[in-house]
Coordinates of C-alpha atoms and ligand atoms in Angstrom, one line a residue:
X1 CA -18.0 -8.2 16.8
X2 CA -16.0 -10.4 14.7
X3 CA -12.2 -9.2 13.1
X4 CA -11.5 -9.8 9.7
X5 CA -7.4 -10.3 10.0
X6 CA -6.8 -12.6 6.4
X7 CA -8.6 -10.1 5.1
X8 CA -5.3 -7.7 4.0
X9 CA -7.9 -5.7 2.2
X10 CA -5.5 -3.0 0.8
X11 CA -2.9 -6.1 -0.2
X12 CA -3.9 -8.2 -3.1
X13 CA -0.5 -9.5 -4.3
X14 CA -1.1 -8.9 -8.0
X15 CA -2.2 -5.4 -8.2
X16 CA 0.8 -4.0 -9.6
X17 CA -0.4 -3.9 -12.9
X18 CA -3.1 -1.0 -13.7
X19 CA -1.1 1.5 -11.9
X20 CA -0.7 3.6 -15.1
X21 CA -4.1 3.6 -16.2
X22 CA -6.1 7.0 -15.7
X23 CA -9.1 6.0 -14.5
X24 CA -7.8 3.6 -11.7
X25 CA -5.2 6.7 -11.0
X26 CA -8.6 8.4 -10.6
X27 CA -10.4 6.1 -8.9
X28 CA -8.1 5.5 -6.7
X29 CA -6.8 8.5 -5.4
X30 CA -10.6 9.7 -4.8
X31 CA -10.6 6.4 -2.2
X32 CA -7.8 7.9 -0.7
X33 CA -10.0 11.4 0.0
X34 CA -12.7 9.5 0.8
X35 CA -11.4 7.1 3.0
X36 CA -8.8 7.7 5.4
X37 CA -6.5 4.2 5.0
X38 CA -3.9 5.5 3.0
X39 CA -3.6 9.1 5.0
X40 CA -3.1 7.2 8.4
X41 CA -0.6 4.4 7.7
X42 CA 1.3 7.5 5.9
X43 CA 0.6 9.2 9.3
X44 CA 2.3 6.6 11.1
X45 CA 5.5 6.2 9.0
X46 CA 6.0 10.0 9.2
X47 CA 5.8 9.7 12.7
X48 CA 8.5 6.9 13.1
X49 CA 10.6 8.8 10.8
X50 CA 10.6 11.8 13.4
X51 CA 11.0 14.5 10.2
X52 CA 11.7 17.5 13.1
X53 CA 14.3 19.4 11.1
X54 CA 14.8 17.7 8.5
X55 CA 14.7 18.9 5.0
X56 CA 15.0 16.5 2.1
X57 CA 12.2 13.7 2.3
X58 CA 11.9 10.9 -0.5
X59 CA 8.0 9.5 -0.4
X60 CA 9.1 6.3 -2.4
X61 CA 6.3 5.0 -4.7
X62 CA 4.7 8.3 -4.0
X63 CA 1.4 7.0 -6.4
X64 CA -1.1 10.3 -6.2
X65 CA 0.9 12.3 -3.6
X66 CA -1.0 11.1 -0.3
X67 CA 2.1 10.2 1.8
X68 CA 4.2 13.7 0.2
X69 CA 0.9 15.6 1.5
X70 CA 1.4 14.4 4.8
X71 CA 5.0 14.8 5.2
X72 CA 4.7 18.4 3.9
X73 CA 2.2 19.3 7.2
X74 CA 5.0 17.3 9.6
X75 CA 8.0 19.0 8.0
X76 CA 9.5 22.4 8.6
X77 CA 8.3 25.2 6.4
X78 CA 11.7 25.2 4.2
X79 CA 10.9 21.1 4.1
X80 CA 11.0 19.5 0.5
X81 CA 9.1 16.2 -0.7
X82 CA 10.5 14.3 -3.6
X83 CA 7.7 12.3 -5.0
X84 CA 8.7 9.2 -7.2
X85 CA 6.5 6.5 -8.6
X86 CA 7.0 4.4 -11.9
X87 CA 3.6 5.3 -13.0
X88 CA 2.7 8.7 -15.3
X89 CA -0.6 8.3 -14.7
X90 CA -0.6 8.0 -10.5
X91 CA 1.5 11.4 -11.0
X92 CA -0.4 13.0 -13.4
X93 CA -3.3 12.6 -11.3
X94 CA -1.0 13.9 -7.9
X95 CA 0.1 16.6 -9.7
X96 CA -3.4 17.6 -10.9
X97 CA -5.1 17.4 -6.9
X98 CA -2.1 17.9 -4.8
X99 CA 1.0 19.8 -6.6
X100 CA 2.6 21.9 -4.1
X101 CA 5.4 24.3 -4.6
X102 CA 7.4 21.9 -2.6
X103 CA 6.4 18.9 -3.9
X104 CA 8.8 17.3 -7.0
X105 CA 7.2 15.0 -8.9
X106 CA 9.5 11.9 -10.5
X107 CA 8.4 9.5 -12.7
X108 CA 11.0 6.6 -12.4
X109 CA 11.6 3.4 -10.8
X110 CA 12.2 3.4 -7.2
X111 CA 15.0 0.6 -8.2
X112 CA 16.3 3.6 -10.5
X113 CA 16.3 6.2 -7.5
X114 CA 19.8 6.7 -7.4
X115 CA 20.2 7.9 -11.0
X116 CA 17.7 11.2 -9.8
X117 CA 18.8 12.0 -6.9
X118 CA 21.8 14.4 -6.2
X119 CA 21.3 16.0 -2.7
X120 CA 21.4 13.9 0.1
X121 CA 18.0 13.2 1.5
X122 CA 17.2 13.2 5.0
X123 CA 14.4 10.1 5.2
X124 CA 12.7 7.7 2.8
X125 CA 9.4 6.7 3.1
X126 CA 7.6 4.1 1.5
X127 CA 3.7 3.5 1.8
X128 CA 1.7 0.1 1.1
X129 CA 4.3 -0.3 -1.7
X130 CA 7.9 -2.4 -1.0
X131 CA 6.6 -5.4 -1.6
X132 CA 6.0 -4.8 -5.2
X133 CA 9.9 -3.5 -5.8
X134 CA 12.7 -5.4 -6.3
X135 CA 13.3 -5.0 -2.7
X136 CA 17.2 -5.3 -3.4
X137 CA 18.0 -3.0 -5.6
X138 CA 15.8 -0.1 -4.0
X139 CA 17.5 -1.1 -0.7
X140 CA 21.1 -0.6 -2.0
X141 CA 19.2 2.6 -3.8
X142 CA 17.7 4.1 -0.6
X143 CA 21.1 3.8 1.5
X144 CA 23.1 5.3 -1.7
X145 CA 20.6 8.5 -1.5
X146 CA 20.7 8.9 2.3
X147 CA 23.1 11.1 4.1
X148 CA 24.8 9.2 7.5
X149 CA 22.1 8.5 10.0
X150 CA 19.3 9.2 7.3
X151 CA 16.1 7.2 8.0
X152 CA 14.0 4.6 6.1
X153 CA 10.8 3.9 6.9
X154 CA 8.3 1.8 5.2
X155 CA 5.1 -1.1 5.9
X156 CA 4.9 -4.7 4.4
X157 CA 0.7 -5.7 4.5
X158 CA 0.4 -8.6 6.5
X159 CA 0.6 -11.4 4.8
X160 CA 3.6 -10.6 2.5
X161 CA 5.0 -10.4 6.0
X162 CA 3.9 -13.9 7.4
X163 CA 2.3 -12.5 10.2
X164 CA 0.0 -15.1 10.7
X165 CA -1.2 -15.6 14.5
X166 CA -4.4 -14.5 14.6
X167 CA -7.6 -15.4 16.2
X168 CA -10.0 -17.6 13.2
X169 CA -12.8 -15.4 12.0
X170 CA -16.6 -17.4 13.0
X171 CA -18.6 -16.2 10.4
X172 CA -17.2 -15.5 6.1
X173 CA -15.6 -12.5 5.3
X174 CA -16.0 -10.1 2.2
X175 CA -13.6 -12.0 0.5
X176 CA -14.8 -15.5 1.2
X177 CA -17.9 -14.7 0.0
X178 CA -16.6 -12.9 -3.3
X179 CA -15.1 -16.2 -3.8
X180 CA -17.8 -18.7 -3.2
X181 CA -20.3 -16.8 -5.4
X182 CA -17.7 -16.4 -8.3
X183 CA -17.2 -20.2 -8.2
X184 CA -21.1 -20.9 -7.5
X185 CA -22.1 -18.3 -10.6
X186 CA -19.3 -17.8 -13.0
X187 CA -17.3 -21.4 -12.6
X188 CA -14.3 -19.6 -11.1
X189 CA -11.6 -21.4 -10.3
X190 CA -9.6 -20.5 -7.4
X191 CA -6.1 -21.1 -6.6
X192 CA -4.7 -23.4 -4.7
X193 CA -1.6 -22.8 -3.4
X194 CA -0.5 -19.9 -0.8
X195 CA 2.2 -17.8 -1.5
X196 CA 5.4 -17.8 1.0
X197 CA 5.6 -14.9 2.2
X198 CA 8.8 -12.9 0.8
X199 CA 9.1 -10.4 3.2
X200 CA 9.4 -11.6 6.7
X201 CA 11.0 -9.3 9.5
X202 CA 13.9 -11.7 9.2
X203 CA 14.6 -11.4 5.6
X204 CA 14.1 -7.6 5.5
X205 CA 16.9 -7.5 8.2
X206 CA 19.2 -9.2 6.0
X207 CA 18.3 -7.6 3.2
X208 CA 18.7 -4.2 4.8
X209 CA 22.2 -4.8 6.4
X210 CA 23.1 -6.2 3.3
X211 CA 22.4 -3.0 1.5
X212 CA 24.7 -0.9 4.1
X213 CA 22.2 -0.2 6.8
X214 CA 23.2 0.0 10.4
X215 CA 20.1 -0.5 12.6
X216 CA 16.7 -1.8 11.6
X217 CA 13.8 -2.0 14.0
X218 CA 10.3 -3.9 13.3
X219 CA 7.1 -3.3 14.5
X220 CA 3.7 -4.8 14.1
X221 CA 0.4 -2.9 13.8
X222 CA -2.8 -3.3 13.5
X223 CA -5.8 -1.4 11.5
X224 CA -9.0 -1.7 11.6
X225 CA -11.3 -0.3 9.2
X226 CA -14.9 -0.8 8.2
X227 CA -16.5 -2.7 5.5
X228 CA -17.7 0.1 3.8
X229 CA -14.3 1.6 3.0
X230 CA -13.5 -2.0 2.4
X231 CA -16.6 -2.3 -0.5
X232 CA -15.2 1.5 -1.8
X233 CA -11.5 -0.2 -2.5
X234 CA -13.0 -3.9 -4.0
X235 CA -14.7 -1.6 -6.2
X236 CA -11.6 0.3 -8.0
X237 CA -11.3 -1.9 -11.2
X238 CA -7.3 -2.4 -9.8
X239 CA -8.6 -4.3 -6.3
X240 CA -11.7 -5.7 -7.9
X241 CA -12.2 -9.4 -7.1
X242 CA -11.2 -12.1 -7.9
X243 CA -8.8 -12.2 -10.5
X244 CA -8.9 -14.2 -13.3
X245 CA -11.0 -13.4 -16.6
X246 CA -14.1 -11.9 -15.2
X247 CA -15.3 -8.3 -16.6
X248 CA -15.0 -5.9 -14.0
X249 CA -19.4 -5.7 -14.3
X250 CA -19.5 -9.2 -13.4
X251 CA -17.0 -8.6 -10.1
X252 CA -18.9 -5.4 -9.1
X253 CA -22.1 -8.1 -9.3
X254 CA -20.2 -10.5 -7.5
X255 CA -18.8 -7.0 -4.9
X256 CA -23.1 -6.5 -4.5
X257 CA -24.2 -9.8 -4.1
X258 CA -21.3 -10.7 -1.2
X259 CA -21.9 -7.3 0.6
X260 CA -25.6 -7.9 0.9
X261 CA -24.7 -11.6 2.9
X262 CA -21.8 -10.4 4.8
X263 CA -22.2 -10.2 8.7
X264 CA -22.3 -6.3 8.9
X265 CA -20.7 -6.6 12.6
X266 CA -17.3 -7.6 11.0
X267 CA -14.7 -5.5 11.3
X268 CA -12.1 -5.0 8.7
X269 CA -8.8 -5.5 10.6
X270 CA -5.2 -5.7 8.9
X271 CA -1.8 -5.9 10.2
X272 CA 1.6 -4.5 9.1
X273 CA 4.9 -5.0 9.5
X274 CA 6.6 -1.4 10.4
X275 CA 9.8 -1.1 9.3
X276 CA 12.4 1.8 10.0
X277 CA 16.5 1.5 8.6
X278 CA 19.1 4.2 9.9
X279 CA 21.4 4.6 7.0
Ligands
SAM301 C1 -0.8 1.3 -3.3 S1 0.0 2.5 -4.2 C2 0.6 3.5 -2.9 C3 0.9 4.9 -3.3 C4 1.2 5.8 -2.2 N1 2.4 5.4 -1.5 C5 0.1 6.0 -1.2 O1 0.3 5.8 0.0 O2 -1.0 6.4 -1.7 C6 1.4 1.7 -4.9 C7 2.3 2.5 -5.8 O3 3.5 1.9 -6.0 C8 3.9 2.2 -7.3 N2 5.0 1.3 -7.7 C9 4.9 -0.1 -7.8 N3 6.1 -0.6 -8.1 C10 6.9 0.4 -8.3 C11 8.3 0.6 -8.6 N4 9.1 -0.5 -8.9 N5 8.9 1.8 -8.7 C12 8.1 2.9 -8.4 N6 6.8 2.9 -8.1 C13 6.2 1.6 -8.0 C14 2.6 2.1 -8.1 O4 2.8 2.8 -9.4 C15 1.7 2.8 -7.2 O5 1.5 4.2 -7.4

């Protein structure tokens, strides 16, 4: 069996926009019933967070309510979820499969949190999401909503991380292939520079004790998912591959084409960086 570790399925850097489109919103919150990705790395945040008692929790870029659905099962019963995400159409669809009588629903920036919020919460969570804040302002927002010792938990995917030791794959992944058959068919063009990573352990620790908080641990995990789920997420038009000005047709021809070559023994593997803030 062969891993898949560049892979960073769930990570491509410019994702952000599409959020607020309905049928993406759609799309991809049937992945997340589907497949169980986003339910698990929520899983593990809520752990880390240790939500015993508490009352108040923030699930910070919320999208369709996945991460506020699992909090709500670790909390008490008298536990509330604040759900905030800058896109109407992510929450339109959360509200539609998964409102809750104590879910909130906020449509806002998380940079913005601090104009929303007037109780003190007890943790912030933040799932597959930091990276695309400005991580600066929603640090200095996250400590302002916090009461003393409140916790902050979120994940950085991999390679916005710089986690980079890793064994070298033998045979291509998914996403080489995608690649070499959009060059070979449709003349794509693909970059060629790699982008720093911007959120190493080391700058997220300044970062956070710039914004006021007093202990910050980091972790590193691994996932390991199938190629399947991994073919389910290239296909929502938000992940498709690779980016540039193909029609999303022509990338769900180019999705076909690679699966049907790929070594079906690969796993899908992905590591995070685990991050938790006391306030
Ligand atoms: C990959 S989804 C994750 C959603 C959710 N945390 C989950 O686990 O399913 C990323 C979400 O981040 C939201 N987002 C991105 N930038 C944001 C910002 N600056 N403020 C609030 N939400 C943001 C997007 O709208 C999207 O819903």
């Amino acid at each position: 069996m062969t891993t898949d570790e560049d892979e960073d399925p769930m990570q491509r850097p410019d994702a952000l926009t599409g959020w607020d489109d309905e049928h993406n919103a759609e799309l991809y919150d049937r992945f997340t019933r589907e497949h169980t990705f986003y339910t698990d790395a929520s899983r593990d945040l809520a752990a880390r967070a240790g939500l015993t008692g508490m009352q108040l929790v923030i699930d910070l870029c919320g999208g369709t309510g996945v991460t506020a659905a699992v909090l709500l099962d670790s909390l008490p019963t008298h536990g509330r979820v604040i759900s905030l995400d800058s896109a109407t159409a992510m929450q339109a669809v959360g509200r539609r499969h998964r409102d809750h009588p104590r879910i909130t629903w906020i449509t806002a920036k998380a940079e913005d949190l601090a104009d929303h919020i007037s109780t003190p919460a007890d943790a912030v969570i933040c799932n597959s999401a930091i990276w695309k804040t400005n991580t600066t302002a929603v640090f200095a927002a996250v400590h302002h909503v916090l009461r003393p010792g409140g916790q902050f938990v979120f994940n950085i995917g991999g390679r916005f991380a710089g986690l980079t030791d890793r064994e070298p794959p033998t045979t291509a992944s998914l996403n080489d292939l995608i690649t070499a058959i959009a060059v070979a068919d449709y003349d794509y063009i693909p970059p060629q520079q790699k982008r720093r990573p911007s959120f190493t352990a080391a700058i997220l620790r300044t970062q956070l004790r710039a914004a006021g908080f007093a202990t910050v641990t980091t972790d590193v995990v691994t996932r390991t998912g199938t190629l399947e789920e991994k073919r389910a997420w290239l296909s929502i038009p938000l992940f498709a591959r690779p980016p540039g000005q193909l029609t999303h047709t022509q990338r769900m021809n180019i999705l076909h084409k690679a699966y049907e070559q790929v070594d079906k023994t690969r796993q899908v593997t992905t590591r995070w960086l685990l991050v938790t803030a006391q306030a």
